Amino acid sequence: MSERLTAHERRGAIVALATSDGRAGVEELAEHFGVTASTIRRDLALLTAQGHLARTYGGAMPSAPAVETSFGQRSHEAFRQKRAIAAWAAERVGRDETLLLDAGTTTGHLARALRHRDRLTVVTIGLTVVNELADADGVEVLCLGGRLRHISQGMVGPFAEAALERVTADRVFLGADGLTVERGICEADLEQTRLKELMMARAGRVYVLADASKLGRRPFHAWARMPASWTLVTDDGAEPAEVARFRAAGVEVVVVDERGRPSRYA
């Protein structure tokens, strides 16, 4: 190529080439983009981790359609990173606040971190959040109700949406299956994305808790649009270029280390 692309542009072009040709080889890609084979291998490793491609011997091919994993499967993925993200989020919460907590594994970690708080109200659609706070005497728990999505252990649908109209919150903490600068939060189900948008509209501060593996991913075709102001909280495994893209779009990004403290490398 005569014009040198940014790393993000090059990876997008790699996905497009693999999709159109059915396969993309390392050596061919290196020659096409004018970069080293090791650079292409790093690109392919990242694109594979993000679910865009599947690795083959000597290259990559388009990945199979994404399949939503169960809550139990997700609970073992990026465990330490999710716990660290939740620890940072818990430090933002003060007494007498009302929170909206999404369903998901990372918000489950956040609920656990809030178990010993006093004078706190948590409004949630997540069964894990309810279970974590069931014996937390200092936390008032309000369940929005609705239809249970067994695979996500969360409530969705018109009952939950109607209940949201009756509450507001100081902060909302959301999870995501994928997250991009251009489109927002990616989920497997349209009802999930609609509920996330409504939750964001009812809160004073919006936080998306997403470990590094979620950034730049588009595993499904349902999207929640983001408000003008929101905060992304991720871990220090996030690619610096991906973090920079969110910041360039005006998003506040907090990158935490394994202890839940802002990373000095962010």
XYZ file of C-alpha atoms in Angstrom:
266
model
C 0.000 0.000 0.000
C 1.328 3.445 -0.870
C -0.363 5.162 2.065
C 0.618 4.017 5.555
C -2.407 3.221 7.706
C -2.746 3.550 11.444
C -2.734 0.273 13.385
C -6.503 0.517 13.895
C -7.137 1.177 10.193
C -4.820 -1.668 9.190
C -6.643 -4.154 11.432
C -9.983 -3.095 10.022
C -8.625 -3.646 6.523
C -7.281 -7.079 7.519
C -10.750 -8.132 8.672
C -12.260 -6.835 5.430
C -9.706 -8.743 3.322
C -10.184 -11.969 5.285
C -13.952 -11.663 4.942
C -13.869 -11.036 1.184
C -11.192 -13.635 0.355
C -12.125 -16.246 2.948
C -8.557 -16.310 4.296
C -5.634 -13.957 4.908
C -2.005 -15.119 4.993
C 0.683 -13.508 7.145
C 3.246 -13.015 4.376
C 0.694 -11.676 1.907
C -0.667 -9.236 4.479
C 2.803 -8.055 5.456
C 3.621 -7.306 1.807
C 0.222 -5.696 1.187
C 0.489 -3.291 4.133
C 4.236 -2.748 4.030
C 4.882 -3.943 7.579
C 6.767 -6.860 9.123
C 5.331 -10.346 9.513
C 5.657 -10.028 13.292
C 3.455 -6.920 13.195
C 0.818 -8.832 11.229
C 0.996 -11.743 13.681
C 0.346 -9.334 16.552
C -2.576 -7.865 14.609
C -4.027 -11.321 13.997
C -3.583 -12.311 17.640
C -5.489 -9.215 18.760
C -8.232 -9.616 16.152
C -8.635 -13.256 17.153
C -8.880 -12.343 20.846
C -11.535 -9.766 19.972
C -13.532 -12.339 18.012
C -13.096 -10.764 14.579
C -11.010 -13.591 13.069
C -10.087 -17.231 13.655
C -6.405 -18.197 13.392
C -5.257 -20.744 10.828
C -1.833 -22.121 9.996
C 0.031 -19.200 8.440
C -2.803 -16.700 8.685
C -6.434 -16.202 9.661
C -9.969 -16.624 8.387
C -13.338 -15.024 9.250
C -14.560 -16.204 12.620
C -17.723 -18.207 13.036
C -20.822 -16.258 14.105
C -20.557 -15.294 17.762
C -22.431 -17.410 20.277
C -23.513 -15.890 23.571
C -21.779 -17.719 26.408
C -23.532 -18.638 29.632
C -23.230 -16.652 32.818
C -21.309 -19.531 34.385
C -18.755 -19.494 31.565
C -18.294 -15.733 31.757
C -17.817 -15.821 35.516
C -14.433 -17.523 34.982
C -13.231 -15.135 32.265
C -10.934 -12.227 33.230
C -11.792 -12.855 36.889
C -8.996 -10.754 38.402
C -9.499 -7.911 35.960
C -13.223 -7.735 36.670
C -12.605 -7.773 40.407
C -10.090 -4.921 40.076
C -12.489 -2.857 37.953
C -15.237 -3.437 40.520
C -12.935 -2.388 43.367
C -12.314 0.973 41.686
C -16.028 1.434 41.015
C -16.920 0.685 44.643
C -14.627 3.497 45.800
C -16.693 6.000 43.828
C -19.868 5.195 45.786
C -20.736 7.329 48.807
C -23.286 7.060 51.611
C -26.933 7.796 50.887
C -26.466 7.171 47.186
C -28.827 5.266 44.915
C -27.225 3.049 42.296
C -28.481 1.272 39.198
C -26.610 -2.002 38.647
C -26.764 -3.963 35.437
C -26.805 -7.741 35.246
C -23.434 -9.382 34.630
C -20.304 -10.792 36.168
C -18.446 -7.500 36.696
C -21.443 -5.839 38.361
C -21.677 -8.971 40.494
C -18.141 -8.260 41.721
C -19.187 -4.671 42.400
C -22.176 -5.822 44.469
C -19.874 -8.010 46.540
C -17.572 -5.039 47.160
C -20.576 -3.065 48.466
C -21.888 -5.736 50.856
C -20.686 -4.002 54.022
C -21.818 -0.484 53.140
C -24.454 1.419 55.116
C -27.209 3.736 53.887
C -27.023 2.635 50.291
C -29.796 1.807 47.818
C -29.166 -0.549 44.892
C -31.686 -0.905 42.066
C -30.885 -3.838 39.811
C -31.994 -6.223 37.078
C -29.306 -8.793 37.943
C -29.883 -11.949 39.954
C -26.211 -12.086 40.910
C -26.427 -8.602 42.382
C -29.499 -9.617 44.393
C -27.783 -12.744 45.671
C -24.637 -10.864 46.660
C -26.640 -8.285 48.626
C -29.344 -10.568 50.026
C -27.901 -10.470 53.563
C -26.381 -6.963 53.376
C -28.440 -5.257 56.087
C -27.136 -1.764 55.294
C -28.101 -1.924 51.619
C -31.670 -1.519 50.450
C -32.180 -3.638 47.330
C -34.866 -2.917 44.748
C -35.466 -5.435 41.934
C -36.885 -4.090 38.704
C -38.497 -7.386 37.705
C -39.324 -8.470 34.166
C -38.594 -11.514 32.036
C -35.551 -13.520 33.098
C -32.914 -14.156 30.442
C -31.486 -17.357 31.863
C -28.231 -17.119 29.920
C -27.402 -13.677 31.347
C -29.144 -14.034 34.733
C -30.763 -10.648 34.134
C -34.244 -9.228 33.696
C -35.458 -7.551 30.508
C -38.721 -6.494 28.939
C -41.612 -4.062 29.493
C -42.046 -4.798 33.224
C -38.444 -3.769 33.911
C -38.760 -0.746 31.615
C -41.953 0.419 33.327
C -40.358 0.089 36.771
C -37.406 2.221 35.643
C -39.759 5.127 35.000
C -40.393 5.329 38.747
C -36.769 5.719 39.874
C -33.664 7.814 39.353
C -30.111 7.096 40.501
C -26.893 8.889 41.311
C -24.856 6.421 39.268
C -25.398 3.526 36.885
C -22.840 0.762 36.377
C -23.224 -1.250 33.170
C -21.543 -4.285 31.681
C -21.008 -5.055 27.982
C -20.402 -7.973 25.639
C -18.503 -5.587 23.397
C -17.782 -1.862 23.283
C -16.784 0.426 20.424
C -16.212 4.138 20.094
C -18.486 4.421 17.081
C -21.545 2.447 18.197
C -21.468 2.043 21.969
C -22.358 -1.109 23.904
C -22.815 -4.335 21.947
C -25.116 -7.069 23.286
C -26.729 -10.279 22.077
C -30.293 -9.120 22.679
C -32.184 -5.983 21.628
C -34.168 -5.871 24.873
C -30.877 -5.700 26.774
C -29.676 -2.717 24.779
C -32.958 -0.851 25.168
C -32.871 -1.398 28.926
C -29.282 -0.167 29.136
C -30.239 3.033 27.327
C -33.132 3.597 29.726
C -30.884 2.954 32.734
C -28.358 5.488 31.459
C -31.124 8.066 31.011
C -32.191 7.646 34.671
C -28.738 8.168 36.231
C -26.619 11.200 36.987
C -23.310 9.450 36.188
C -22.801 6.627 33.701
C -20.040 4.022 34.014
C -19.325 1.093 31.708
C -17.271 -1.622 33.415
C -15.512 -3.507 30.600
C -12.343 -5.574 30.828
C -9.798 -5.211 28.037
C -11.143 -8.121 25.998
C -14.402 -6.220 25.392
C -12.878 -3.110 23.810
C -13.323 -2.855 20.064
C -15.412 -6.033 19.936
C -18.592 -6.359 17.852
C -19.736 -9.928 18.551
C -23.457 -9.267 17.982
C -25.788 -6.852 16.212
C -27.697 -5.164 19.039
C -26.371 -1.806 20.241
C -26.971 0.659 23.068
C -26.160 4.259 22.187
C -24.061 6.175 24.677
C -24.905 9.569 26.225
C -22.771 12.649 25.695
C -20.859 12.077 28.945
C -19.810 8.708 30.351
C -16.874 6.881 31.917
C -15.197 3.691 30.711
C -13.448 1.642 33.396
C -11.112 -1.054 32.080
C -7.950 -2.916 33.079
C -4.311 -2.334 32.194
C -4.364 -5.128 29.629
C -6.188 -2.742 27.304
C -4.336 -1.800 24.146
C -3.090 1.806 24.473
C -4.278 2.675 20.968
C -7.800 1.474 21.785
C -7.843 3.508 25.010
C -6.619 6.536 23.079
C -9.482 6.209 20.594
C -12.076 6.389 23.379
C -10.332 9.385 24.939
C -10.115 11.148 21.587
C -13.901 10.774 21.318
C -14.342 12.615 24.626
C -14.895 9.556 26.836
C -13.406 9.605 30.320
C -11.307 6.427 30.542
C -10.002 4.949 33.792
C -7.457 2.140 33.483
C -6.870 0.176 36.684
C -4.132 -2.199 37.784
C -4.710 -5.577 39.429
C -5.407 -3.900 42.796
C -8.071 -1.624 41.408
C -5.893 1.475 41.431
C -5.456 3.799 38.434
C -2.586 2.396 36.404
C 0.478 4.577 36.082
C 0.952 3.199 32.561
C -2.461 4.389 31.326
